[in-house]
Structures are given as structure tokens and as C-alpha cells.
Coordinates of C-alpha atoms in Angstrom, one line a residue:
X706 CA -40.9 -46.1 26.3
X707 CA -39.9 -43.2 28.3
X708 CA -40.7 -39.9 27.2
X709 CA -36.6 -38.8 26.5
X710 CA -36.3 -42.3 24.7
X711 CA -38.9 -40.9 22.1
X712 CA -37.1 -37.6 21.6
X713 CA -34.0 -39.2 21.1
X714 CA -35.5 -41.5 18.2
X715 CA -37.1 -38.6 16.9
X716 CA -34.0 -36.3 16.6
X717 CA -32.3 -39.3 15.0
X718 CA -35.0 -39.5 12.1
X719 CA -35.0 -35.6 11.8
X720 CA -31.0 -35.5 11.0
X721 CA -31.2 -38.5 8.9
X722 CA -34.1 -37.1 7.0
X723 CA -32.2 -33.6 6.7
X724 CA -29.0 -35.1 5.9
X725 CA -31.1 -37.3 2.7
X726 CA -32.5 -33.6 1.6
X727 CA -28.9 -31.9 1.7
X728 CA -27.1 -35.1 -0.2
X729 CA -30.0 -34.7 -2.7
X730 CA -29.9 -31.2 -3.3
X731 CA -26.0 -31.0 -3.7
X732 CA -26.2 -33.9 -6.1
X733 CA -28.3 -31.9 -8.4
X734 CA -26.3 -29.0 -8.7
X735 CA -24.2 -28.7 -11.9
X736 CA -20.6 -28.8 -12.0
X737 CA -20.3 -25.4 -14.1
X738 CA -22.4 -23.4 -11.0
X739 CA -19.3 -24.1 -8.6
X740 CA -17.0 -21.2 -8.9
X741 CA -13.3 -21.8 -6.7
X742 CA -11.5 -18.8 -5.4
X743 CA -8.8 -18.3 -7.7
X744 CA -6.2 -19.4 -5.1
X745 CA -8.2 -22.9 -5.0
X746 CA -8.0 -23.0 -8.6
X747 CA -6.2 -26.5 -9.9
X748 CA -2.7 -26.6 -10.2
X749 CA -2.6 -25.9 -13.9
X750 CA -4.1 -22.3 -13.2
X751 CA -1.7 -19.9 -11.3
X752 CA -2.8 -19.9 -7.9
X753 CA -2.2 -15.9 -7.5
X754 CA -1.8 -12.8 -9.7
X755 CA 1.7 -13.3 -11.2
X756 CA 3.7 -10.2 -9.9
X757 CA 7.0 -9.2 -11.6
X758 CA 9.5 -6.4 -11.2
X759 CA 8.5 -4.0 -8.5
X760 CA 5.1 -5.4 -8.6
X761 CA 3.8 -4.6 -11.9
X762 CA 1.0 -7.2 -13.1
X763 CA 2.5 -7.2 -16.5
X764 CA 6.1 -7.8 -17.2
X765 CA 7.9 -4.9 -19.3
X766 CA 8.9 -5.8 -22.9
X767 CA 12.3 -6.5 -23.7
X768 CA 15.1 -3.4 -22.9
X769 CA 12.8 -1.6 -21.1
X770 CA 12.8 -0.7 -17.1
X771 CA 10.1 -1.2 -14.8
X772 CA 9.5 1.2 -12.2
X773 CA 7.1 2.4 -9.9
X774 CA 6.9 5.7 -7.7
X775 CA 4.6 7.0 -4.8
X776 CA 4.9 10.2 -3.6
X777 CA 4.6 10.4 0.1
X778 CA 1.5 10.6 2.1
X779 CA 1.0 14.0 3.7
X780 CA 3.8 14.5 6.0
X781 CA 3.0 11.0 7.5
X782 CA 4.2 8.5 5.3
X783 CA 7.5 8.8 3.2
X784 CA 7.5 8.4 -0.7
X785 CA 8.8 4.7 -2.1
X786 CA 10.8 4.5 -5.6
X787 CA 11.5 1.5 -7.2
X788 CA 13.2 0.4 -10.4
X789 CA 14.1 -2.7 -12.2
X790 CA 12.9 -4.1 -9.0
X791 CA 15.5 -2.3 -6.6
X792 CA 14.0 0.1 -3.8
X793 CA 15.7 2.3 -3.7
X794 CA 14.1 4.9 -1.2
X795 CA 11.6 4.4 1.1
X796 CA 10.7 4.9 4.6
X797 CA 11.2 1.4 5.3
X798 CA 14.7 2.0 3.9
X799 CA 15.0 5.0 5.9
X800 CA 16.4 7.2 3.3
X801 CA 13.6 9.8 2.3
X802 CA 12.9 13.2 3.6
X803 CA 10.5 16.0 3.4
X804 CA 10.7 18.1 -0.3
X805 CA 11.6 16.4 -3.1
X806 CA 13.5 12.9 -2.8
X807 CA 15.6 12.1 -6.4
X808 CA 17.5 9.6 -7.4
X809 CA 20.2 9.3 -10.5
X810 CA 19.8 5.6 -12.7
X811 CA 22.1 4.7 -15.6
X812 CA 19.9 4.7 -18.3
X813 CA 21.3 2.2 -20.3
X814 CA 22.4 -0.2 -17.3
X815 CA 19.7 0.7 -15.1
X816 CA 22.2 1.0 -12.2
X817 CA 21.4 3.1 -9.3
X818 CA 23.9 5.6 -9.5
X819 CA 23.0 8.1 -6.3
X820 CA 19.8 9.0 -4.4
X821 CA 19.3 12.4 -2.1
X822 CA 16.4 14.4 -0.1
X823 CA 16.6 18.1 -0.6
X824 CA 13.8 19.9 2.4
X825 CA 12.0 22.0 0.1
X826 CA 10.4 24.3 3.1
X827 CA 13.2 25.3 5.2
X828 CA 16.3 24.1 3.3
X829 CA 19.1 25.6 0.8
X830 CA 17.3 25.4 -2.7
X831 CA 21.3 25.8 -3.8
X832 CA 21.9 22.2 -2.9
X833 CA 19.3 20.6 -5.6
X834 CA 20.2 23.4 -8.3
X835 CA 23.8 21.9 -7.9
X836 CA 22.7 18.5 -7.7
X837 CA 20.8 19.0 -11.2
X838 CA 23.1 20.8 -12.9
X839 CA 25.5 18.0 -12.2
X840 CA 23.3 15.3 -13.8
X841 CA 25.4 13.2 -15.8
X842 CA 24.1 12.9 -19.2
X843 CA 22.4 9.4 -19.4
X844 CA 21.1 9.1 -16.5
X845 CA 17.4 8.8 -15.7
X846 CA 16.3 11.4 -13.0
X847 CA 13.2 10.0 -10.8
X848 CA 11.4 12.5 -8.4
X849 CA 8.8 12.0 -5.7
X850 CA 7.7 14.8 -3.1
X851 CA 6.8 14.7 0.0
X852 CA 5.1 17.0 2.3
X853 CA 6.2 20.3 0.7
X854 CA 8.4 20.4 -2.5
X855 CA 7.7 24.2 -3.5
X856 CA 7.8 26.5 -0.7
X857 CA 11.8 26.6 -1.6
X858 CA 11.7 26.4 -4.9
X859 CA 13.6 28.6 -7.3
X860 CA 13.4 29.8 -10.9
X861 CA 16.4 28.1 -11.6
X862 CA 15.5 24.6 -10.4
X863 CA 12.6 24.8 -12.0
X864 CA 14.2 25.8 -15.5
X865 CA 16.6 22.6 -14.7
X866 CA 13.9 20.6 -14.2
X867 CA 12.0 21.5 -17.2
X868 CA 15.1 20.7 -19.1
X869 CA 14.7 17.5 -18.0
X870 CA 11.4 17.0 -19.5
X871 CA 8.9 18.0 -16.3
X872 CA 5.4 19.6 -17.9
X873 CA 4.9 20.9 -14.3
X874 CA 7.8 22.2 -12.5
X875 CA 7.1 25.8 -13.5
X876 CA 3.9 25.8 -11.1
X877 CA 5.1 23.2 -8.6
X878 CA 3.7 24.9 -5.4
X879 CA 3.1 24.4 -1.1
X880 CA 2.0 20.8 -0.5
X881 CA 1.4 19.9 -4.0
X882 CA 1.6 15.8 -4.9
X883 CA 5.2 15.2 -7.8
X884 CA 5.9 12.0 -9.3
X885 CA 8.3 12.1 -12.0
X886 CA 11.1 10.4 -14.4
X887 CA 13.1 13.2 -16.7
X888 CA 16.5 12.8 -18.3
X889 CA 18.9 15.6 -19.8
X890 CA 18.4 16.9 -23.1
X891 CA 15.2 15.5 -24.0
X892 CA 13.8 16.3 -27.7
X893 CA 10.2 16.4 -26.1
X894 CA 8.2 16.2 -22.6
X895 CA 8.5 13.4 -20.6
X896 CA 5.6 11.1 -20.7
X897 CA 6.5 9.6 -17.3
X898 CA 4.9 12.7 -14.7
X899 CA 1.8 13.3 -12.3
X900 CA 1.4 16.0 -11.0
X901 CA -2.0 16.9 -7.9
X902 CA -2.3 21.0 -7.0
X903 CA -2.8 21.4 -3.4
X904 CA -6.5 22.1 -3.4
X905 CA -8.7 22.6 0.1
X906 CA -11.9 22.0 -2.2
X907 CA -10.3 18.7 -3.2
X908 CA -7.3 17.7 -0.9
X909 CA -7.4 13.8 0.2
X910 CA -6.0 14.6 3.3
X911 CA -6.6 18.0 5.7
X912 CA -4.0 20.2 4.1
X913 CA -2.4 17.5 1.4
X914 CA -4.2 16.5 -1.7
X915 CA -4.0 12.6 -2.2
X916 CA -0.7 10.8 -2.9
X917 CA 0.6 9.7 -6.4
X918 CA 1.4 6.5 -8.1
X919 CA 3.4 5.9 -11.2
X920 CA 4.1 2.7 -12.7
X921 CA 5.3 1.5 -16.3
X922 CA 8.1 0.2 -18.2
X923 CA 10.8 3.1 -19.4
X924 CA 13.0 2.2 -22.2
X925 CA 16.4 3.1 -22.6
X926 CA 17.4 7.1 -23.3
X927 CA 15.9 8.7 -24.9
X928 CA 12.5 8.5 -24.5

């Protein structure tokens, strides 16, 4: 027999052998050590997180809103708001600007009644003290910043917006990270706010501290 006629038989007993080993070993394993990615799982399992209104894991209870809010990325990325699974800005949408972005909901419908961008850095603070003192009562008042929301900033608006339930307005400042849902005449603060001081010790980004997210389930007004 030729000397490549003995390697060949060899190889063949070497795989067959191998192959004996593998079916061996995988035939002891237990059923319980093999773990299937979830989205492998069997049909009776749901093959992915369950997402529900604007995304939240966990659907809100009965009468309640879901929402969530980002604020915007430095002055890169534009701030998103959703609610009752309705975007209603984002950059996507191409309706958000730098300052503060707000938008008006019906708070018993949840209907998106309006939505605006007021530049807090080089724009007429008079617009958005007009715009909040025309709040209709009722309404649900979500705010996200982006970029700068307090260069501008008044003593009136932020007055207004501690009426309608903000914690932080009164110190709101240059570059600082908002995310917020008020209404008008509120018997306490609203629980619904985050708030991230512009900070060079502890900023995210160079010059911006890191974005906010806010996500929940708001019930009707009031709070």
C-alpha cells in the first residue's frame, strides 16, 4: 500500500474515533445545563421583552399615561418626548430646537394639544412667559432642554414654571440637563422632574453634563 493510501485510512479512523468521543460526550450532558437564548426559547415563552406604550417594559395601570422624555444630547442630538405612545417631538420628527422644547397634553384625554421650541440663549424669553401664562388649565406641560435652557431665562418664567410644579426652575442655569411634566395649579411638587447642573468636574460630555431620561405612567390631573 502506498504511503498516501495509509494516511488516508488513518485520517478516516481519526474522525471516526473523534466523532464517537463528541456523540458520547454530548449524550451525557443533562438536559437542565442547556440554557437557549431567550429569543430561542419555545413558543410558549415570549420570544422578546414585551414592549408597550412608548417603550416602557411594563404597561401603565388602568387611566394612567405613559410617557417617556430625553433631554437632548449636548447640542448634537435633539431631545425626544413621547406620550401614550405618540412622539411627539424629536429630531427624527424634525420639530425640536435649542432651549427648552414643551409641549401642551389634555390631561384627561391625553390629546396633544400644541408643541413649541423657545432658544433659551439668544431668543425672546417673552415668547415662553406668554406661552405659560396661556396654559390652559388641564393640560399636562412636558419639558425637555436642549443645549442651553437658562442663559435667557427670566424671573418670571421661572415663577410660571414653579407654579406648575418644577422643584428646579428657580436655579435652572447655562447647559444644565431639564426633563419635566407640571400642570397648573398643583397642591404639591410634581413628582415627574430630573434635573443635571452643568458641572466641568462631572459633565458627560465636554461642556454638557449627560442627557436625561424620564419614563413612567402619569395619571389623570391632578397629580
Amino acid at each position: 500500500m502506498r504511503v498516501s493510501g495509509v494516511l488516508r485510512v488513518l485520517a478516516l479512523i481519526v474522525a471516526i474515533v473523534t466523532t464517537w468521543i463528541i456523540i458520547r460526550n454530548c449524550m451525557g450532558f443533562s438536559t437542565k445545563t442547556i440554557r437557549l437564548p431567550r429569543w430561542l426559547a419555545s413558543s410558549t415563552m415570549e420570544t422578546q421583552v414585551m414592549k408597550h406604550k412608548c417603550g416602557l417594559i411594563k404597561p401603565c395601570p388602568a387611566n394612567h399615561f405613559a410617557f417617556k422624555i430625553g433631554s437632548g444630547a449636548a447640542n448634537v442630538v435633539g431631545p425626544t418626548m413621547c406620550f401614550e405612545n405618540h412622539m411627539i417631538m424629536s429630531p427624527v420628527k424634525n420639530n425640536v430646537g435649542r432651549g427648552l422644547n414643551i409641549a401642551l397634553v389634555n390631561g384627561t384625554t391625553g390629546a396633544v394639544l400644541s408643541q413649541s421650541a423657545f432658544d433659551m440663549y439668544s431668543g425672546d424669553v417673552k415668547h415662553l412667559e406668554k406661552f405659560l401664562k396661556e396654559i390652559p388649565k388641564g393640560a399636562l406641560v412636558l419639558v425637555a432642554s436642549y443645549d442651553d435652557p437658562g442663559t435667557k431665562m427670566s424671573d418670571e418664567a421661572r415663577k410660571l414654571f414653579t407654579n406648575l410644579g418644577s422643584s428646579y426652575a428657580k436655579q435652572l442655569g447655562f447647559r444644565d440637563s431639564w426633563v419635566f411634566i407640571g400642570a397648573k395649579d398643583l397642591r404639591d411638587k410634581s413628582p415627574f422632574e430630573q434635573f443635571l447642573k452643568n458641572n466641568p468636574n462631572t459633565n458627560k460630555y465636554e461642556g454638557w453634563p449627560e442627557l436625561l431620561e424620564m419614563e413612567g405612567c402619569v395619571p389623570p390631573r391632578p397629580f
